[in-house]
PDB file of C-alpha atoms and ligand atoms in Angstrom:
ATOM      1  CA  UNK P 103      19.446 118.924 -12.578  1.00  0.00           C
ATOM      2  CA  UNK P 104      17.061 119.313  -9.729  1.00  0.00           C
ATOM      3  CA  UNK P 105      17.388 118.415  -6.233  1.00  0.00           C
ATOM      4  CA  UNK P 106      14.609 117.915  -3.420  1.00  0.00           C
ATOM      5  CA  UNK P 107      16.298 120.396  -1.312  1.00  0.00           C
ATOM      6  CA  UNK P 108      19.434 122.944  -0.832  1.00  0.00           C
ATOM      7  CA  UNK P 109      20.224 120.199   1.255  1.00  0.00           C
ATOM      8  CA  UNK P 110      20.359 117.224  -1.008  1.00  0.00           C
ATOM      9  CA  UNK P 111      22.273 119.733  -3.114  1.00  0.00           C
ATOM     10  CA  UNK P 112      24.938 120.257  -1.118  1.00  0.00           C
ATOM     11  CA  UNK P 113      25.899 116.707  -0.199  1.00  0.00           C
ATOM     12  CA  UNK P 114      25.440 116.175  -4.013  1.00  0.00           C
ATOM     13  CA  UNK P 115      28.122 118.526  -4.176  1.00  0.00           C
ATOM     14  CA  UNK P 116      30.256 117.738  -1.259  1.00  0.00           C
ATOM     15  CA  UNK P 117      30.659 113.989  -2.824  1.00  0.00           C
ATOM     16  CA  UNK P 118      31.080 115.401  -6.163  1.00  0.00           C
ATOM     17  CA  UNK P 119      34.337 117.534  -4.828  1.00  0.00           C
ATOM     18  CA  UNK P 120      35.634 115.109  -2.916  1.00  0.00           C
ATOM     19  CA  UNK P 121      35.819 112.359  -5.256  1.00  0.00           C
ATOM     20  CA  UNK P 122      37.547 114.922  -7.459  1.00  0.00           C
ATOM     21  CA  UNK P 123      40.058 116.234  -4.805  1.00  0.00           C
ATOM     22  CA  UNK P 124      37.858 120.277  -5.020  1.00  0.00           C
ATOM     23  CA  UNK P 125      38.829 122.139  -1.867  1.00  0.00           C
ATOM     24  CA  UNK P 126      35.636 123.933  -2.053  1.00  0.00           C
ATOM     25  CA  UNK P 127      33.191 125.514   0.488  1.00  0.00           C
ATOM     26  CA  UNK P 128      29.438 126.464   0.788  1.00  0.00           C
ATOM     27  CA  UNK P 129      28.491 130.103   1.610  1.00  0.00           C
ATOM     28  CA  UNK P 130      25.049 128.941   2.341  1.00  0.00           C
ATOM     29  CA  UNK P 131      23.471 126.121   2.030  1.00  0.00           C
ATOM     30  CA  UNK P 132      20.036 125.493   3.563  1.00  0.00           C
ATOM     31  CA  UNK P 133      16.429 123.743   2.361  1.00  0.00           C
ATOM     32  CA  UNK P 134      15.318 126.723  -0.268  1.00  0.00           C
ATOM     33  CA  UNK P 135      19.016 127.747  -1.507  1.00  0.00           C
ATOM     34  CA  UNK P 136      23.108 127.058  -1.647  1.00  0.00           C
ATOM     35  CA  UNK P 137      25.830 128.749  -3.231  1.00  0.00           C
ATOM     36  CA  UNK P 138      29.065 126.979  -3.433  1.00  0.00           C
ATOM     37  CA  UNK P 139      32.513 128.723  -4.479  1.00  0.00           C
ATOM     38  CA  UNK P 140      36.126 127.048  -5.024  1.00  0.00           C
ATOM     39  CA  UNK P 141      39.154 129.224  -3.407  1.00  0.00           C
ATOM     40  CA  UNK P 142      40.931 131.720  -5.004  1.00  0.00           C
ATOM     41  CA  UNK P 143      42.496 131.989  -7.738  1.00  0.00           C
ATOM     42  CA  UNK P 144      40.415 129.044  -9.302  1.00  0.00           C
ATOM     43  CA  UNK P 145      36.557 130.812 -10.320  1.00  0.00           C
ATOM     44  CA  UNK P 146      34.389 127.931 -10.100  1.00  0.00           C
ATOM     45  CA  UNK P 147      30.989 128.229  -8.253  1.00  0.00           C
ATOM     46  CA  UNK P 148      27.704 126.836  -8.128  1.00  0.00           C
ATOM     47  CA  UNK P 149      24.454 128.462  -6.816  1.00  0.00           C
ATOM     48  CA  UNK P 150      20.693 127.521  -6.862  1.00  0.00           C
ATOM     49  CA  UNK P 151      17.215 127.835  -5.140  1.00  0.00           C
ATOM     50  CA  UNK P 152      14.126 126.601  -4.916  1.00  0.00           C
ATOM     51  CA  UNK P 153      11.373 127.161  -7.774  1.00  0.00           C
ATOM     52  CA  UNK P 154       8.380 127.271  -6.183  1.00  0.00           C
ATOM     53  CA  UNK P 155       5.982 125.848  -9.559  1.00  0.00           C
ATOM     54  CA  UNK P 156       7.837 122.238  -9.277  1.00  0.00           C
ATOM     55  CA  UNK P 157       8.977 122.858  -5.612  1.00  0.00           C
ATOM     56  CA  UNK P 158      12.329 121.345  -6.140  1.00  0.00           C
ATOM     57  CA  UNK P 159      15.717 123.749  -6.199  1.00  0.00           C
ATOM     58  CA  UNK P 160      17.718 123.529  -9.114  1.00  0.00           C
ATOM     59  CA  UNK P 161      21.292 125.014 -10.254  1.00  0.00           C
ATOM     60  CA  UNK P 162      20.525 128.585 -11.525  1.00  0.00           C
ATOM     61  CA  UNK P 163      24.461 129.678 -12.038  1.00  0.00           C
ATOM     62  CA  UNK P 164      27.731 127.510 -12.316  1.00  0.00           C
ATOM     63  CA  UNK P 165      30.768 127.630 -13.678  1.00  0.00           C
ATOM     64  CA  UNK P 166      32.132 123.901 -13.908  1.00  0.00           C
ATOM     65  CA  UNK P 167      35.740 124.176 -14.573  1.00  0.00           C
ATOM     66  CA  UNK P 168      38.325 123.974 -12.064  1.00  0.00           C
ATOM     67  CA  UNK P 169      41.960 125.307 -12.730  1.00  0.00           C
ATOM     68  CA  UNK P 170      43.026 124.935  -9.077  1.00  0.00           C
ATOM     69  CA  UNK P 171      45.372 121.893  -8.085  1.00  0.00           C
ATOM     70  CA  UNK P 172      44.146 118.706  -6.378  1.00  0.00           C
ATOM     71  CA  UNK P 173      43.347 119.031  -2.530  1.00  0.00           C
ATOM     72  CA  UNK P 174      46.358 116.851  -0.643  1.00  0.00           C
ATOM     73  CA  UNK P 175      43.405 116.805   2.424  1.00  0.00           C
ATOM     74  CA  UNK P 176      40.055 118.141   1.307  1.00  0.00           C
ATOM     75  CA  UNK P 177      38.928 119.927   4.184  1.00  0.00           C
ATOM     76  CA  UNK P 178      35.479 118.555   2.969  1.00  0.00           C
ATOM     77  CA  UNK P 179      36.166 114.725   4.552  1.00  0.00           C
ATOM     78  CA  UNK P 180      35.037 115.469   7.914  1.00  0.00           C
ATOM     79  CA  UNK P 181      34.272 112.637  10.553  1.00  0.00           C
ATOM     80  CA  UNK P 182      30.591 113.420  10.109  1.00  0.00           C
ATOM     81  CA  UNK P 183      30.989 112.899   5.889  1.00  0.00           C
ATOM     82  CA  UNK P 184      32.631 109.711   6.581  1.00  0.00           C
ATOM     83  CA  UNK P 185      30.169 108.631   9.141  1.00  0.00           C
ATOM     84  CA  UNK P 186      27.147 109.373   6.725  1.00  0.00           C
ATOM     85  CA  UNK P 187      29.536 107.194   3.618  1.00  0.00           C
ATOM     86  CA  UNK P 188      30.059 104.042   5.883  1.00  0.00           C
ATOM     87  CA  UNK P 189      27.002 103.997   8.070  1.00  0.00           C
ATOM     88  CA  UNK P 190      25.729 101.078   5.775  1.00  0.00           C
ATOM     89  CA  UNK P 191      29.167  99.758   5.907  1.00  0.00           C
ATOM     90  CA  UNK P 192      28.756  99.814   9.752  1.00  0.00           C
ATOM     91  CA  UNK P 193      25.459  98.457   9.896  1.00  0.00           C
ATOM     92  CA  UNK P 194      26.597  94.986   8.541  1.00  0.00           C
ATOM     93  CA  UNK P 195      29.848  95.111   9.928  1.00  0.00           C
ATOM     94  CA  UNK P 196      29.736  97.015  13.297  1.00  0.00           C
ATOM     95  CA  UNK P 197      33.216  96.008  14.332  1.00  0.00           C
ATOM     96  CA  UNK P 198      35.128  96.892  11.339  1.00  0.00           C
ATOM     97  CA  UNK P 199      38.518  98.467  12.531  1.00  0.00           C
ATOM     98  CA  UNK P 200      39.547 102.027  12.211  1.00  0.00           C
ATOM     99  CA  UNK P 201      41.930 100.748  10.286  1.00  0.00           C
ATOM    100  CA  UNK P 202      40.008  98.616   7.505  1.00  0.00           C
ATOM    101  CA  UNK P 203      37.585 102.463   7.199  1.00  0.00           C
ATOM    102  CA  UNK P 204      41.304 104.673   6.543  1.00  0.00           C
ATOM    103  CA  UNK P 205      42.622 102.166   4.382  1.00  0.00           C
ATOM    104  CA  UNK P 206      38.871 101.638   2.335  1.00  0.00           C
ATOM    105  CA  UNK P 207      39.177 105.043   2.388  1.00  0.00           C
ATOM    106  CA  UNK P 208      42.681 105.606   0.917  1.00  0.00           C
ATOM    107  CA  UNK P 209      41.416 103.164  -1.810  1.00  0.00           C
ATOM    108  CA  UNK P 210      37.776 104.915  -3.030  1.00  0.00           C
ATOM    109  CA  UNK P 211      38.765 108.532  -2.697  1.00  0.00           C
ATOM    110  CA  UNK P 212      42.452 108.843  -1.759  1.00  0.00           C
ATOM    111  CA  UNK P 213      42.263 110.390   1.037  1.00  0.00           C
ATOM    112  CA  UNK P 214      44.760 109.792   4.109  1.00  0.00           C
ATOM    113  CA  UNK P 215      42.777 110.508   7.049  1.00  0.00           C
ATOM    114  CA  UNK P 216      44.041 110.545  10.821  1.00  0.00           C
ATOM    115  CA  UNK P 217      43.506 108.130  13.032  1.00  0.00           C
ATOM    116  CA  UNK P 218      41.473 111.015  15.554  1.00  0.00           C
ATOM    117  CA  UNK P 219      39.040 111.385  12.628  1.00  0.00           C
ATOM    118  CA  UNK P 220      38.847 107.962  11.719  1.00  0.00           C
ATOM    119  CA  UNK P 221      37.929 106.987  15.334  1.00  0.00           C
ATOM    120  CA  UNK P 222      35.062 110.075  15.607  1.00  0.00           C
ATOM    121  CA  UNK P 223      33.660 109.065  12.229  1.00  0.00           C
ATOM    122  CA  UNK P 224      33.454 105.797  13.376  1.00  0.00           C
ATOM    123  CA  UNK P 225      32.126 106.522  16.741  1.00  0.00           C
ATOM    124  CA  UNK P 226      29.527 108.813  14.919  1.00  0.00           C
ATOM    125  CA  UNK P 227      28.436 106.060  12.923  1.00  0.00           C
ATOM    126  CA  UNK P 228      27.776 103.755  15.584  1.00  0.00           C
ATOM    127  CA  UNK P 229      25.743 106.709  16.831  1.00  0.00           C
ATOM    128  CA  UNK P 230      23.865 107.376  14.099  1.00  0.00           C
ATOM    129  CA  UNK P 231      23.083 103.499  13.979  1.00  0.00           C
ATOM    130  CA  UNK P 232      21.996 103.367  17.358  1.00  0.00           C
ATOM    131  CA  UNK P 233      19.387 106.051  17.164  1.00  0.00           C
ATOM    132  CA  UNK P 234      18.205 104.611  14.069  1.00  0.00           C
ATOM    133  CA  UNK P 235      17.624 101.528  15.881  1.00  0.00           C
ATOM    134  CA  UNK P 236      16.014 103.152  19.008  1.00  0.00           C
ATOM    135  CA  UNK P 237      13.241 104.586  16.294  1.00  0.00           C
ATOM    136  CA  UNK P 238      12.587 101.224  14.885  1.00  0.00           C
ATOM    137  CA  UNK P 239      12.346  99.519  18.144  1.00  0.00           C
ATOM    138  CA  UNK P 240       9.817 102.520  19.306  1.00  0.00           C
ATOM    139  CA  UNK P 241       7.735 101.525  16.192  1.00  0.00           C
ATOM    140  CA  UNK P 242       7.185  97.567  17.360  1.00  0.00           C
ATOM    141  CA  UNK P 243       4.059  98.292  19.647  1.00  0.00           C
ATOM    142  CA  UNK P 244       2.004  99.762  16.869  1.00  0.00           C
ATOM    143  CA  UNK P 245       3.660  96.936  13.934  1.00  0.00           C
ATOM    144  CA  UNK P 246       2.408  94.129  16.462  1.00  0.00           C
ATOM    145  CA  UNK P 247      -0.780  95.951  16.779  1.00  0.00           C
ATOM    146  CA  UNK P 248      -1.387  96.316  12.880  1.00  0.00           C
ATOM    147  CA  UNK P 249      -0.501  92.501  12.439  1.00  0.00           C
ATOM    148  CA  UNK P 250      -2.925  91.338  14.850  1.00  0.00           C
ATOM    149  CA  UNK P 251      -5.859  93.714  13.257  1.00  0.00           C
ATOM    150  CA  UNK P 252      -4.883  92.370   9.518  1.00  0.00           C
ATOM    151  CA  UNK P 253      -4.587  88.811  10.699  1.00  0.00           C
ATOM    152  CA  UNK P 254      -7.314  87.585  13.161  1.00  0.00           C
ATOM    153  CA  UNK P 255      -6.304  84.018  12.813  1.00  0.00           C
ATOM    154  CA  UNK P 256      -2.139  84.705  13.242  1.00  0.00           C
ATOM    155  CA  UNK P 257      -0.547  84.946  16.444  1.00  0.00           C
ATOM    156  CA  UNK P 258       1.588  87.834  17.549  1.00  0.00           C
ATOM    157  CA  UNK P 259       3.014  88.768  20.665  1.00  0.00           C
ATOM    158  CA  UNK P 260       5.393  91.334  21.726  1.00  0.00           C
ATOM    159  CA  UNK P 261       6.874  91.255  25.237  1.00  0.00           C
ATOM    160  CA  UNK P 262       8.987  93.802  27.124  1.00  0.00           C
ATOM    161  CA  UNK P 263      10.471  93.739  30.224  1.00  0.00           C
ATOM    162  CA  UNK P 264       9.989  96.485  33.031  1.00  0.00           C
ATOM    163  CA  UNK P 265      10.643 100.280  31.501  1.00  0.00           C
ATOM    164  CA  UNK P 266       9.327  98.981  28.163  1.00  0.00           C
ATOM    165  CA  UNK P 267      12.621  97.299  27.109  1.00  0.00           C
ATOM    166  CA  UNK P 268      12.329  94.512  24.309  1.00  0.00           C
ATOM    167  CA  UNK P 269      12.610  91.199  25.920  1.00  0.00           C
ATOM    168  CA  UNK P 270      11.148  89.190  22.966  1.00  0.00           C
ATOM    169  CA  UNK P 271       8.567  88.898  19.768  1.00  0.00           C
ATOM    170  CA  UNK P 272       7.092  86.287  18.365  1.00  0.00           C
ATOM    171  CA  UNK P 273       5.255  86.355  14.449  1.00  0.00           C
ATOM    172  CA  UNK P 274       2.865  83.387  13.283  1.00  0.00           C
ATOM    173  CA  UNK P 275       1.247  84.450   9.882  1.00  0.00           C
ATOM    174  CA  UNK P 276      -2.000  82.470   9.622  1.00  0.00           C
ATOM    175  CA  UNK P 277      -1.340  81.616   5.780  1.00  0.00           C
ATOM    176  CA  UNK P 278       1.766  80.423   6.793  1.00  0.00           C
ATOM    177  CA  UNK P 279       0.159  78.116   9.217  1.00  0.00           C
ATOM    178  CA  UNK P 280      -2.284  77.068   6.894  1.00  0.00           C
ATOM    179  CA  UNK P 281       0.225  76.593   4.199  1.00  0.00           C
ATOM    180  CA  UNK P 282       2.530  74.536   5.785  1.00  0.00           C
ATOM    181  CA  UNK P 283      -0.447  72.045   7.333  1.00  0.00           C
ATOM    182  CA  UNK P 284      -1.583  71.934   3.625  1.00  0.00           C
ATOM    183  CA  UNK P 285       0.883  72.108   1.301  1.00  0.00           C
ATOM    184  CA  UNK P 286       4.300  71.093   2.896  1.00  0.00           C
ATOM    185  CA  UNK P 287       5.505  67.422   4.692  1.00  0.00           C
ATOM    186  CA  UNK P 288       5.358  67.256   7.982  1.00  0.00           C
ATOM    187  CA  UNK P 289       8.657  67.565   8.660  1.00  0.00           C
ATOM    188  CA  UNK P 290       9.737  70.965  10.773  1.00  0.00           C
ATOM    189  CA  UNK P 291      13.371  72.649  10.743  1.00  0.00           C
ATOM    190  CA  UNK P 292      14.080  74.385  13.888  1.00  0.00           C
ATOM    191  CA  UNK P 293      17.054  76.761  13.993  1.00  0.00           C
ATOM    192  CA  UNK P 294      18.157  79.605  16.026  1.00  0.00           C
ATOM    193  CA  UNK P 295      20.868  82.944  14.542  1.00  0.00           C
ATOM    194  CA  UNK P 296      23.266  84.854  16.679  1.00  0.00           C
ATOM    195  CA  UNK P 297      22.928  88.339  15.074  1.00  0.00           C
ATOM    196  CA  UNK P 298      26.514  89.596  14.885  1.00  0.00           C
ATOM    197  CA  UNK P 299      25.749  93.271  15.906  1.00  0.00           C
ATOM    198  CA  UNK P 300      25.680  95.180  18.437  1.00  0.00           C
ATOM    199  CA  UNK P 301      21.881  94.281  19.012  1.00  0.00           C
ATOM    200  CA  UNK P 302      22.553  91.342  20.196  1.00  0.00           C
ATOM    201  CA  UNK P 303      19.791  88.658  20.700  1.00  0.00           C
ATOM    202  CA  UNK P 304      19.004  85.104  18.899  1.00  0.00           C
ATOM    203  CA  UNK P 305      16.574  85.180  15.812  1.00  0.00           C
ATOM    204  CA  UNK P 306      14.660  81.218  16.219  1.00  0.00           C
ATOM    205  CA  UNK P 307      12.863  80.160  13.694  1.00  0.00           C
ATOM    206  CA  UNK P 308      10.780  77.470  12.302  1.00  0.00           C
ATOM    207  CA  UNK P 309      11.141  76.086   8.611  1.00  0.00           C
ATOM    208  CA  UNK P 310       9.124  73.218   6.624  1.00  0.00           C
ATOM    209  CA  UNK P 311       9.782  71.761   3.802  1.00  0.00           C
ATOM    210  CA  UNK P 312       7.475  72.999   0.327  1.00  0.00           C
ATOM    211  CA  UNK P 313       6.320  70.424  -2.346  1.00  0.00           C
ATOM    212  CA  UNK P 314       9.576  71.637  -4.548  1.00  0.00           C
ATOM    213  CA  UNK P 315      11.897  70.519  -1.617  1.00  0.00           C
ATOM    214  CA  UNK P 316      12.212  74.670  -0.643  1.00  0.00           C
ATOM    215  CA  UNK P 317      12.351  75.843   2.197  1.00  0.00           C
ATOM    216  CA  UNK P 318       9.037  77.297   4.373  1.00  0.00           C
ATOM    217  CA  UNK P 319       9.235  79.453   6.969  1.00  0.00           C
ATOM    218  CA  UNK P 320       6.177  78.718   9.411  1.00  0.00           C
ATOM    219  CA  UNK P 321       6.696  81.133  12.563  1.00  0.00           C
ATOM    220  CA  UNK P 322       9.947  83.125  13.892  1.00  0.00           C
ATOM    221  CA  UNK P 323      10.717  84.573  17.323  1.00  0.00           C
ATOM    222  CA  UNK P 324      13.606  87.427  18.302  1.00  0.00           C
ATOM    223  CA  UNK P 325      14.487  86.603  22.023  1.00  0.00           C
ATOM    224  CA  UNK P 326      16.932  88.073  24.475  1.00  0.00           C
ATOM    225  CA  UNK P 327      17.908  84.926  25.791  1.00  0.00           C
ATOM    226  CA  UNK P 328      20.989  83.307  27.420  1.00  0.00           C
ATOM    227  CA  UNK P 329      23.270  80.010  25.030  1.00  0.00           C
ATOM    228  CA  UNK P 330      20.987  77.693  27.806  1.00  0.00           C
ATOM    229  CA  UNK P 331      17.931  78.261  26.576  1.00  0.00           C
ATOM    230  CA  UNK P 332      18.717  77.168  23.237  1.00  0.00           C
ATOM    231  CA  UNK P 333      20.582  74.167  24.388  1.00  0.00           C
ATOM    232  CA  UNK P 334      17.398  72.968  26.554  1.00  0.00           C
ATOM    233  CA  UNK P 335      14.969  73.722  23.425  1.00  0.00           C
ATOM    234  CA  UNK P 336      15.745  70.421  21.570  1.00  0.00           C
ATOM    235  CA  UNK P 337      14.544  68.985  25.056  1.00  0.00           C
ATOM    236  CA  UNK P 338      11.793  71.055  25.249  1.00  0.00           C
ATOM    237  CA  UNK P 339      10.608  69.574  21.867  1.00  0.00           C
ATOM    238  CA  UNK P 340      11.274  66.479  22.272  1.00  0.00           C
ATOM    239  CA  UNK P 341       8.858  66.632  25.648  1.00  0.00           C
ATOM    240  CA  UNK P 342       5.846  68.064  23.668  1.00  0.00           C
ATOM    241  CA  UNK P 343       6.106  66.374  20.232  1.00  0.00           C
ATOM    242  CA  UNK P 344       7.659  62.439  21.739  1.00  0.00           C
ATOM    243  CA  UNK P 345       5.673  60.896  18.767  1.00  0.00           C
ATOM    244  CA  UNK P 346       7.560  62.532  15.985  1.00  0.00           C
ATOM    245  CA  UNK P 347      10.698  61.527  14.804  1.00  0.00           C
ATOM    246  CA  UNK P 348      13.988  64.107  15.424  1.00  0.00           C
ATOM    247  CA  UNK P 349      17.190  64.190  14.133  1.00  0.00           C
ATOM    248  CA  UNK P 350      19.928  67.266  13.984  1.00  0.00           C
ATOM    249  CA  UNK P 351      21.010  69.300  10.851  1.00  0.00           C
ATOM    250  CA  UNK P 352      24.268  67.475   9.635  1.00  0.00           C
ATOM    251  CA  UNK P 353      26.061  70.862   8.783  1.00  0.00           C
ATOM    252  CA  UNK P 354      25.621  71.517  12.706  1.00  0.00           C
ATOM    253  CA  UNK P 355      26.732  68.650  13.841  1.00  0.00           C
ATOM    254  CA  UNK P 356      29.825  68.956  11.211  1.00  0.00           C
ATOM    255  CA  UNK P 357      30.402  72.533  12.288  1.00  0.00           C
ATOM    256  CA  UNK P 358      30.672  71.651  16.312  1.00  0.00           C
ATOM    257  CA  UNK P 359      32.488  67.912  15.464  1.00  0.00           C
ATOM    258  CA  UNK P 360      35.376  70.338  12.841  1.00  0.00           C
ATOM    259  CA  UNK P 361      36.672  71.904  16.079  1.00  0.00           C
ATOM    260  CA  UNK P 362      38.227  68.873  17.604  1.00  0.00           C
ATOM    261  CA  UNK P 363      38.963  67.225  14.556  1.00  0.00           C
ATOM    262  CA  UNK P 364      40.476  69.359  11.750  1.00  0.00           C
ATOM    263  CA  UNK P 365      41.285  68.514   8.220  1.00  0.00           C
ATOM    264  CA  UNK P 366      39.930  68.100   4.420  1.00  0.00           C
ATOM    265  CA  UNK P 367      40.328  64.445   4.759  1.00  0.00           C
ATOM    266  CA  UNK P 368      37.954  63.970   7.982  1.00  0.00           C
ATOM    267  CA  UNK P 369      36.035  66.529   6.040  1.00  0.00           C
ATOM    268  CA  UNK P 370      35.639  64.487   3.582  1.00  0.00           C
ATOM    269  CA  UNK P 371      34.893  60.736   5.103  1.00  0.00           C
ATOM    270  CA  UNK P 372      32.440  62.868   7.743  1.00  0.00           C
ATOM    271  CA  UNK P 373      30.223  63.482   4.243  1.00  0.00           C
ATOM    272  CA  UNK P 374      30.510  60.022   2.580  1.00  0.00           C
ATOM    273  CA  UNK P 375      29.489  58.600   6.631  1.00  0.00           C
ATOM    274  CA  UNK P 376      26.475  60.298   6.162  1.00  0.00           C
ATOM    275  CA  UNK P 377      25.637  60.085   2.372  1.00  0.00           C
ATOM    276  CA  UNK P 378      25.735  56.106   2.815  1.00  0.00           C
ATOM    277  CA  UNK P 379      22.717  54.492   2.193  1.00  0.00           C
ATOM    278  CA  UNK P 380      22.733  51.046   3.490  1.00  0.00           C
ATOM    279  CA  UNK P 381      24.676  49.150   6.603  1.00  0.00           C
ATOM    280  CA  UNK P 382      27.886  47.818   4.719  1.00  0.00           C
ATOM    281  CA  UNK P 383      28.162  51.375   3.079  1.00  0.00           C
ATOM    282  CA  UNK P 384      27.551  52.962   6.720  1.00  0.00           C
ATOM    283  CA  UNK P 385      29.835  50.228   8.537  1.00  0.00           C
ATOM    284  CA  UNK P 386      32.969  50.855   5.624  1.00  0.00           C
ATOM    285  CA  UNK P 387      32.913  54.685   6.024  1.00  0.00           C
ATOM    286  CA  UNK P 388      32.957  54.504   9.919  1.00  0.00           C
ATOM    287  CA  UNK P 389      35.692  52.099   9.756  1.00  0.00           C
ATOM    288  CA  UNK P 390      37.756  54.547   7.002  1.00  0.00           C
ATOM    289  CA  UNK P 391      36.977  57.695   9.486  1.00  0.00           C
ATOM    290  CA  UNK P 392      38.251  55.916  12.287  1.00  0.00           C
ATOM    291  CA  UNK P 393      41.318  54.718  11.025  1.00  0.00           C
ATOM    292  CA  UNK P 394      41.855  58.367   9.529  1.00  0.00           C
ATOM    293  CA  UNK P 395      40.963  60.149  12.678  1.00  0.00           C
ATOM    294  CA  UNK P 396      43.002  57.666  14.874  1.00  0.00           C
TER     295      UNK P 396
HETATM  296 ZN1  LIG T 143      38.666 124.839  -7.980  1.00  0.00          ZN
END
């Protein structure tokens, strides 16, 4: 077995012992070498270094059996191990409870961890997440750059606000212009996302519809902007395109009407309103979804 570094090696290791409850410990460990030893009286080990013809270390010595008993709390599981586990865990779900991460825990490697650790491991993540994020961001200037040298024709723009913090960015591929003018009806989807992190911001997009009745995305914008913006963009469309023809996405409308009026039967009649496809059909279901909604 080979390993791109002493490093790699030892969190190879590391997850190896914990899953299998191995109180053991590294005398060294760095990029060229590591040398791993279980506690006395149990004589398992594990060393290896780098070999320079393939540049990769391997595992020169080892003795694989264990004879010592299971590790109640493996010294191993520190905060900064359990930040590195969950950190993709914590990307989609930032606010996931200390909680839910001791009791996931508990469940994938039986271990009980305290609520102190559980809290820095979490906090560490969030860290770790953070900086990753910083990086990216950093990266935008030259990515906007790159996208405006491939694609003459597109339209890219990247904004920031005073101390060169991200305010908004807006992508336009030119083949996804020309695509959608050629190839799609002329019928445009506009729709905005709340990102549930803690990033923040509204992803707005614009979708058409393909000659298989897919979806198209045409042009998308990140924006740092406040609920009223969003609420005055219908407007704002409305001004520029009056010709065209707008209606709403029913599942919107259905998702803001649900909160005043619950239940699988309004559900239901709300659907078979808007499936009807001529004026007695229409008329019938409004009367039904009246009577049923009082
Ligand atoms: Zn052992």
């Amino acid at each position: 077995m080979s390993f791109v570094d002493g490093l790699q090696a030892r969190d190879a290791i590391t997850d190896n012992a914990v899953e299998n409850d191995w109180q053991i410990h590294f005398k060294r460990a760095n990029k060229k070498q590591f040398e791993a030893a279980c506690h006395d009286p149990c004589a398992w080990f594990c060393s290896g270094s780098l070999v320079s013809k393939n540049g990769v270390v391997v595992i020169k010595k080892s003795d694989d059996v264990h004879t010592c008993p299971r590790a109640v709390r493996n010294k191993l599981v520190t905060s900064t191990w359990i930040a590195s586990k969950y950190l993709h865990v914590f990307r989609l779900h930032p606010s996931m409870s200390c909680k839910d991460l001791g009791r996931d825990l508990m469940q994938r490697y039986a271990f009980d961890a305290t609520k102190c650790r559980l809290y820095h491991a979490k906090r560490k993540a969030i860290d770790m997440l953070v900086d990753t994020v910083e990086e990216h961001y950093a990266k935008l200037s030259s990515y906007t750059l790159e996208f405006c040298r491939s694609d003459r024709e597109g339209r890219f723009e990247l904004h920031v606000d005073v101390g060169a913090v991200f305010n908004a960015m807006y992508i336009g591929f030119s083949g996804l212009k020309k695509g959608f003018m050629e190839g799609c009806r002329r019928v445009i989807g506009l729709d905005g996302a709340f990102p549930k992190t803690y990033l923040g911001g509204i992803l707005l997009s614009a979708v058409g519809t393909d000659g298989n009745n897919q979806m198209y995305p045409i042009a998308w914008v990140v924006v740092e902007v406040e609920m009223s913006f969003v609420g005055g963009l219908e407007n704002a469309v409305k001004e520029i395109i009056s010709m065209a023809e707008h209606i709403n996405c029913a599942r919107n409308i259905y998702a803001n009407w649900k909160k005043t009026h619950k239940g699988p039967a309004l559900k239901q009649l709300f659907w078979k309103l808007l499936r009807s496809t001529y004026m007695q059909e229409y008329v019938g279901a409004c009367r039904e979804l009246e009577k049923e909604d009082g």
